[in-house]
CSV table of C-alpha atoms and ligand atoms in Angstrom, one decimal:
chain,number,residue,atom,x,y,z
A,1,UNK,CA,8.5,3.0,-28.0
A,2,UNK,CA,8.6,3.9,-24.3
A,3,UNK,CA,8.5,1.6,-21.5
A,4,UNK,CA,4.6,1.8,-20.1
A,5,UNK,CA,4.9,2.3,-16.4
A,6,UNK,CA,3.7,0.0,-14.3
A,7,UNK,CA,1.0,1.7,-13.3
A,8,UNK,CA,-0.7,4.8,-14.7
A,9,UNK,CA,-3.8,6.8,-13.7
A,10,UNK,CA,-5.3,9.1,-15.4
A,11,UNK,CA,-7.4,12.1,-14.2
A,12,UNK,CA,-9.6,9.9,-12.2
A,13,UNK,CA,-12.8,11.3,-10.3
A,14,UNK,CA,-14.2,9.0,-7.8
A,15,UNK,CA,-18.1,9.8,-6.2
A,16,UNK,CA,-19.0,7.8,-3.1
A,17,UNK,CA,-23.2,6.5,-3.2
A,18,UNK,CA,-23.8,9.7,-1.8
A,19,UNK,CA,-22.4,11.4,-4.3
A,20,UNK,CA,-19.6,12.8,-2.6
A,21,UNK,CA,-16.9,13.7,-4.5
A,22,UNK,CA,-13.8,12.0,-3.1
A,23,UNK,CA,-11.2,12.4,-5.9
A,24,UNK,CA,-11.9,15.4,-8.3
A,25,UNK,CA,-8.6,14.8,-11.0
A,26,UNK,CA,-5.9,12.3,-9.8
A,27,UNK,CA,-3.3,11.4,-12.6
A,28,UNK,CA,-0.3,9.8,-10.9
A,29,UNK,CA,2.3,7.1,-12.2
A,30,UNK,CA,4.1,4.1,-10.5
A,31,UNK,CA,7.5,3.1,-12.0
A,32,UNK,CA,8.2,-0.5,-11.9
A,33,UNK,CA,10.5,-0.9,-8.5
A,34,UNK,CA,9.3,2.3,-7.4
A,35,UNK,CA,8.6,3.5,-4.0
A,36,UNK,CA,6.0,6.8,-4.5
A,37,UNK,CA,4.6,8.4,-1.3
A,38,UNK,CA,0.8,9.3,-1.6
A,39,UNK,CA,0.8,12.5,1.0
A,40,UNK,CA,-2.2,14.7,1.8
A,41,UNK,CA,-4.5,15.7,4.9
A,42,UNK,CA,-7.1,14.0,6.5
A,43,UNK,CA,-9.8,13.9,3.6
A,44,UNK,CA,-7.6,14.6,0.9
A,45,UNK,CA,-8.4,11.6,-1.5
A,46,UNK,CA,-5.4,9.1,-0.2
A,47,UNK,CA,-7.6,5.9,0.4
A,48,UNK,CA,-9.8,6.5,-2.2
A,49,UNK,CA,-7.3,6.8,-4.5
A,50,UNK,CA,-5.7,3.6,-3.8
A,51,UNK,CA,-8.9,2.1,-3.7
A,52,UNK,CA,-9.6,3.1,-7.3
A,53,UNK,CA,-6.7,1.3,-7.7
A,54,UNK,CA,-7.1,-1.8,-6.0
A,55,UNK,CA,-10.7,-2.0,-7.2
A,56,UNK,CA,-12.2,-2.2,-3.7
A,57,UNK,CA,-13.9,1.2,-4.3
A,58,UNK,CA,-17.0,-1.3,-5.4
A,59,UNK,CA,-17.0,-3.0,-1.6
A,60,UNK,CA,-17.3,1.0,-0.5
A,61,UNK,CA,-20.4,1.4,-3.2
A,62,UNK,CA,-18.0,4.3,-5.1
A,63,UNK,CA,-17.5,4.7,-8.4
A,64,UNK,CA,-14.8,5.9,-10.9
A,65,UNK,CA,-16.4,8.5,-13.0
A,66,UNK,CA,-14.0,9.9,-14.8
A,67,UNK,CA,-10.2,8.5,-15.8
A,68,UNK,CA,-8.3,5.5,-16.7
A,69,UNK,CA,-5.7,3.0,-14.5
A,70,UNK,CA,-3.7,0.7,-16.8
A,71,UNK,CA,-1.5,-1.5,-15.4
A,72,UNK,CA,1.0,-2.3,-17.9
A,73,UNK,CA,-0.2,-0.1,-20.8
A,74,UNK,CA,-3.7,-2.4,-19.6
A,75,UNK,CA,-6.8,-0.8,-18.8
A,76,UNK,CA,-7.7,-2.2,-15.2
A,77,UNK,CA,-10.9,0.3,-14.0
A,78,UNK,CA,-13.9,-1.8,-12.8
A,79,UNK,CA,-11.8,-4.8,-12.1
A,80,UNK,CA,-12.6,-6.4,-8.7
A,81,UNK,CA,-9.6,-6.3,-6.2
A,82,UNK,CA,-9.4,-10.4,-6.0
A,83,UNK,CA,-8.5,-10.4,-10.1
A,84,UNK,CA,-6.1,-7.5,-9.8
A,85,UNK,CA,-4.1,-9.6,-6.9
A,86,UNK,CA,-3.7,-11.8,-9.4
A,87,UNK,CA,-2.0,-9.7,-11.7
A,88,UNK,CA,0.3,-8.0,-8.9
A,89,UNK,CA,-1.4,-5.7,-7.4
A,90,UNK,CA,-2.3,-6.1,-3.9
A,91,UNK,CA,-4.0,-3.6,-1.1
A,92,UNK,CA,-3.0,-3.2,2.6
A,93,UNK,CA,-6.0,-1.4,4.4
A,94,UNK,CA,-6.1,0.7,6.7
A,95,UNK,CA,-5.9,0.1,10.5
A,96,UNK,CA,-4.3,-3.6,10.3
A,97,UNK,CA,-6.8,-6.4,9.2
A,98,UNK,CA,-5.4,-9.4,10.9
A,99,UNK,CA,-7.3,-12.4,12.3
A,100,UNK,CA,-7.1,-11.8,16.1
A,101,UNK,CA,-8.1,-15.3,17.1
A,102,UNK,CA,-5.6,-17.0,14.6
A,103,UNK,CA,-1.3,-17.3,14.6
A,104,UNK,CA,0.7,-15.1,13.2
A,105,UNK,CA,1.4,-18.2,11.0
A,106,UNK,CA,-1.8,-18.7,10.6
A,107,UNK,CA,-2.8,-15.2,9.5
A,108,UNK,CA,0.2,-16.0,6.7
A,109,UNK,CA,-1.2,-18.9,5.4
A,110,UNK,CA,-4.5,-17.6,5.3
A,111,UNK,CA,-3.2,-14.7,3.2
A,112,UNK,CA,-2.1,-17.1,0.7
A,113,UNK,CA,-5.6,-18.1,-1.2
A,114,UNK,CA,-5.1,-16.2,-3.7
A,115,UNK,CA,-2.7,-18.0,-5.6
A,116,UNK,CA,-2.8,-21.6,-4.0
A,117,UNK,CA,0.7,-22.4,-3.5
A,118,UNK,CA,2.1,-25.5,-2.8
A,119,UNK,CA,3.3,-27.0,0.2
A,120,UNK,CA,7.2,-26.1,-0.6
A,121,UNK,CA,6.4,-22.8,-2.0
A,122,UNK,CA,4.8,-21.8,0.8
A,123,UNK,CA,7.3,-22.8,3.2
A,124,UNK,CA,9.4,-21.2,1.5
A,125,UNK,CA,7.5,-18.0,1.3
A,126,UNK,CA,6.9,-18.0,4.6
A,127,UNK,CA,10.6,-18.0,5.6
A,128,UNK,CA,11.1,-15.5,3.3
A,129,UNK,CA,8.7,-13.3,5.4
A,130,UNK,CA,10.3,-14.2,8.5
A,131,UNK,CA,13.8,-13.2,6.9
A,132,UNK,CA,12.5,-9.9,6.5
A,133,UNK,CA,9.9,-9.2,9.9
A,134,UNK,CA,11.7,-10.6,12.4
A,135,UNK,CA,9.5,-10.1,14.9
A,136,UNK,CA,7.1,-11.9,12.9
A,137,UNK,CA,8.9,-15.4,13.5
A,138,UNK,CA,9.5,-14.7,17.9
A,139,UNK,CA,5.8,-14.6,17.4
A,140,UNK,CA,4.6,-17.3,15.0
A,141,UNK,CA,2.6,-19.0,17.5
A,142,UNK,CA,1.0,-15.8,19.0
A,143,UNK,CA,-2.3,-15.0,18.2
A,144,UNK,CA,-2.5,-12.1,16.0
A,145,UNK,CA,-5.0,-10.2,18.5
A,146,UNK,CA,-2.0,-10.6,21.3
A,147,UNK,CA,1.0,-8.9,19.5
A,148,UNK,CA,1.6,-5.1,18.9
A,149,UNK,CA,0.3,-2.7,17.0
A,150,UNK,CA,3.1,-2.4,14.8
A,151,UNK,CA,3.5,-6.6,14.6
A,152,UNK,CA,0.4,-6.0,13.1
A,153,UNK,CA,1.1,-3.4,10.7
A,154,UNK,CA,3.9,-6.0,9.5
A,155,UNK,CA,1.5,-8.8,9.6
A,156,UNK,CA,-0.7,-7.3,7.2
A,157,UNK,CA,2.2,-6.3,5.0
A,158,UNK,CA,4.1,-9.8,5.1
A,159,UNK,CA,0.8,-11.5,4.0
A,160,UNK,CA,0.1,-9.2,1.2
A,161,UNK,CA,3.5,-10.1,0.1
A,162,UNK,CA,2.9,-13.7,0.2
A,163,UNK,CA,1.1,-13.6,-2.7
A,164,UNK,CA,4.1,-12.0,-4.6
A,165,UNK,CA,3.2,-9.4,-5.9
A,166,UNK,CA,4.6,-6.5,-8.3
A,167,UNK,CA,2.8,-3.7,-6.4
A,168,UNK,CA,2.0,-3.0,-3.0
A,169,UNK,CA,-0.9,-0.1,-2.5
A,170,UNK,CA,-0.1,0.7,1.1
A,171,UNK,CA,-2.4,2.6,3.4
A,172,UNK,CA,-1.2,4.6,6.4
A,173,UNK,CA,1.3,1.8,7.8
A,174,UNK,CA,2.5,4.5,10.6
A,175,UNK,CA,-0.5,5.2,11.7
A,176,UNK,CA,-1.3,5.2,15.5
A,177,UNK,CA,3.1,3.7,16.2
A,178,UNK,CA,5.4,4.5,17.6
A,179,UNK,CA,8.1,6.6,15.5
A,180,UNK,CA,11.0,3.8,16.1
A,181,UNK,CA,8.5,1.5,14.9
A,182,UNK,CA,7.3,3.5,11.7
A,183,UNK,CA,11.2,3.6,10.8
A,184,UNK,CA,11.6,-0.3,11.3
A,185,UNK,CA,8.7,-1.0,9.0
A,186,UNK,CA,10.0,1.9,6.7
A,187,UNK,CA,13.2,0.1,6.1
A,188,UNK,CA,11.7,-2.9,5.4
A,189,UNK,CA,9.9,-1.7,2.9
A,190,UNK,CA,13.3,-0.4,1.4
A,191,UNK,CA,15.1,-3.4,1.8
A,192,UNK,CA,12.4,-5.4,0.2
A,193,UNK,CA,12.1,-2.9,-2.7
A,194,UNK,CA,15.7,-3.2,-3.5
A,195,UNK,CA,16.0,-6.7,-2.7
A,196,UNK,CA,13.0,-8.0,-5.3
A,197,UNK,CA,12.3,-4.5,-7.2
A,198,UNK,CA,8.8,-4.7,-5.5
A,199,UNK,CA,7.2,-1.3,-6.2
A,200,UNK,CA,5.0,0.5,-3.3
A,201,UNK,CA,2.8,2.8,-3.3
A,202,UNK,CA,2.3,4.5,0.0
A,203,UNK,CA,-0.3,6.9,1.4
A,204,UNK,CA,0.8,8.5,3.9
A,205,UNK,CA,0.4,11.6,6.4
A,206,UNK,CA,4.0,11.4,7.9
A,207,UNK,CA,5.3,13.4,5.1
A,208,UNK,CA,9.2,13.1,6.9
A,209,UNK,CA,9.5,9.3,7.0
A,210,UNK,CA,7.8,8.7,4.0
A,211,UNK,CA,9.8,10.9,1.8
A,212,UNK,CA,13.2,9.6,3.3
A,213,UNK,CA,12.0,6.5,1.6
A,214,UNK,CA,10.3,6.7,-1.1
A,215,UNK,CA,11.6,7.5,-4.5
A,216,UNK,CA,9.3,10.2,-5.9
A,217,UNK,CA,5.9,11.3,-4.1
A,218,UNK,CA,2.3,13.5,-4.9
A,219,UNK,CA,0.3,15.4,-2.5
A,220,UNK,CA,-3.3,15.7,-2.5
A,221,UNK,CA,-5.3,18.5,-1.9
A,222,UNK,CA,-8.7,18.1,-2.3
A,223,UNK,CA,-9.0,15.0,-4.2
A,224,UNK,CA,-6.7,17.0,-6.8
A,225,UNK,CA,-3.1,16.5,-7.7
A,226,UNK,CA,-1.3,19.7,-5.7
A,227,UNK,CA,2.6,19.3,-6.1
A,228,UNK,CA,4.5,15.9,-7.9
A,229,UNK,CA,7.9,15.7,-7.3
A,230,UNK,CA,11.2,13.5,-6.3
A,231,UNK,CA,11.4,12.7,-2.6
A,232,UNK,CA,14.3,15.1,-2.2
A,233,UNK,CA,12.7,18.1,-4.0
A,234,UNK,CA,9.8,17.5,-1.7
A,235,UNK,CA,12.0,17.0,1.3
A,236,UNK,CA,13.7,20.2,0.8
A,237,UNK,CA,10.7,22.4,0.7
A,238,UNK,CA,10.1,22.4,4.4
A,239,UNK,CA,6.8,24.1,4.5
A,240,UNK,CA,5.2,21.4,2.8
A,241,UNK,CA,3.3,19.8,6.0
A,242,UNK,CA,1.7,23.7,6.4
A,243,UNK,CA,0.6,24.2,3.0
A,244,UNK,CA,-1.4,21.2,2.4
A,245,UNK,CA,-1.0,18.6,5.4
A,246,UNK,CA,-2.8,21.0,7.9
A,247,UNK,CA,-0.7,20.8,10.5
B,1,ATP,P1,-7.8,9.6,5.6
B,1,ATP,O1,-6.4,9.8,6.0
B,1,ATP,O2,-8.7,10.2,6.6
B,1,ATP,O3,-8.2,8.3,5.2
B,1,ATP,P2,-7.8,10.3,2.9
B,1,ATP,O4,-6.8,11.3,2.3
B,1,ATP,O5,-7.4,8.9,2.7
B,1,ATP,O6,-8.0,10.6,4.4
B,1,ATP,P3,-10.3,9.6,1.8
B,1,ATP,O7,-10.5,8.6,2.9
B,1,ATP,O8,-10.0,9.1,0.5
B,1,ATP,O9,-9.2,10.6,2.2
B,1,ATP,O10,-11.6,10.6,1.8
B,1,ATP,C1,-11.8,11.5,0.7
B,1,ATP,C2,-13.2,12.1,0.9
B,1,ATP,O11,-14.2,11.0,0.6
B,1,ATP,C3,-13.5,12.7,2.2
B,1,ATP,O12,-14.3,13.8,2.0
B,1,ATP,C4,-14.3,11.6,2.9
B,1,ATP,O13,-15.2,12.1,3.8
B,1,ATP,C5,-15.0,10.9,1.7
B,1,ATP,N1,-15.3,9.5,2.0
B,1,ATP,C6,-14.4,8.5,2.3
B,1,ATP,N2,-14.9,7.3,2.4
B,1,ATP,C7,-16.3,7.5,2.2
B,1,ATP,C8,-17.4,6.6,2.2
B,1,ATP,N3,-17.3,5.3,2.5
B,1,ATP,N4,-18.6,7.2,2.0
B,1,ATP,C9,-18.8,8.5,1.7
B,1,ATP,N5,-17.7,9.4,1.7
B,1,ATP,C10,-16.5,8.9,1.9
């Protein structure tokens, strides 16, 4: 039999309370150890989509109408976000959630509920983290609120990671940095991927970066499924970002 993919949607349609149709036929696959790029315009369906995923569509009031997402060959719709993290799957929002008041260590340890280490494991896990950010450790004993933008963006990411998961749904981790930046966190990504075979799923509207990164990626057009194809293929067809990014 073949190997179920790690994760698998299925021509999901998502309606906000409003009944605003966000996603109108998403089908989209995540190999395990996979990096896929999630690309589309403003609007397109990128968050939602994720959000489907991650089951935090029910914080937003949405709903999936339509579809299936099976993690696993398992059906997953209409599971809250705090069970799927404990399966693998974790989320990292939009726009940097970190505790301003607290550490960066602190914000770390917080991110670790989920799965209640103990004392060594987490010690452990957060050195891990620092082996990979860097510039996470210079500011351990910063408050969150104090550091960059991008120490931020890797914030968010490290302490996702902490609770080691298989899957990473990543939402716009360039957004509002600085292009030197979006390329440090980029290879992170990469080096963690190939390091632990943690797969990512990224949405992103810096098609360039993105696609030198990932493995395979979609683009959204109007909550639909416009092109799917390897990161090269994609790459090569230079008029992508006019078609369907808007730019
Ligand atoms: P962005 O990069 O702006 O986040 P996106 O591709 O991620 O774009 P979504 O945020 O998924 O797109 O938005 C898809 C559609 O759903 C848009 O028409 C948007 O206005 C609508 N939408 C998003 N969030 C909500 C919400 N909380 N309530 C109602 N409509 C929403």
């Amino acid at each position: 039999a073949a190997i179920s993919p790690l994760l698998e949607v299925t021509a999901i349609e998502v309606f906000y309370e409003s009944s605003i149709l966000a996603v109108a036929d998403v089908s989209l696959r995540v190999g395990p150890g996979e990096i896929v790029a999630l690309l589309g315009a403003n609007g397109a369906g990128k968050s939602t989509t994720l959000k489907a995923i991650s089951g935090l569509v029910l914080a937003d009031r949405a709903v999936v109408s339509r579809g299936d997402i099976r993690l696993r060959g398992e059906s997953v719709a209409g599971i809250a976000a705090n069970l799927l993290a404990a399966r693998g799957i974790v989320h990292v929002l939009e726009g940097r959630h970190v505790f301003g008041h607290l550490t960066v260590e602190e914000n770390l340890r917080a991110g670790t509920f989920l799965r209640r280490p103990g004392r060594r494991e987490m010690e452990r896990g957060i050195e891990e983290i620092y082996g990979y950010f860097p510039r996470l450790r210079t500011k351990r004993s910063t408050p969150a609120g104090l550091t960059s933008g991008g120490e931020q963006q890797m914030l968010a990411i490290g302490r996702a990671l902490l609770t080691r998961p298989e899957l990473v749904l990543l939402d716009e981790p360039s957004m509002g940095l600085a292009p030197i930046i979006v390329e440090e966190i980029f290879e992170i990504i990469t080096a963690l991927n190939r390091s632990n075979g943690t797969a990512f799923l990224i949405a992103e509207q810096n098609v360039a970066v993105s696609l030198r990164h990932a493995h395979r990626g979609y683009v959204l057009d109007n909550g639909r499924v416009a092109i799917e194809a390897n990161a090269d293929e994609l790459l090569a067809r230079g008029n992508l970002a006019d078609i369907y990014l808007g730019v």
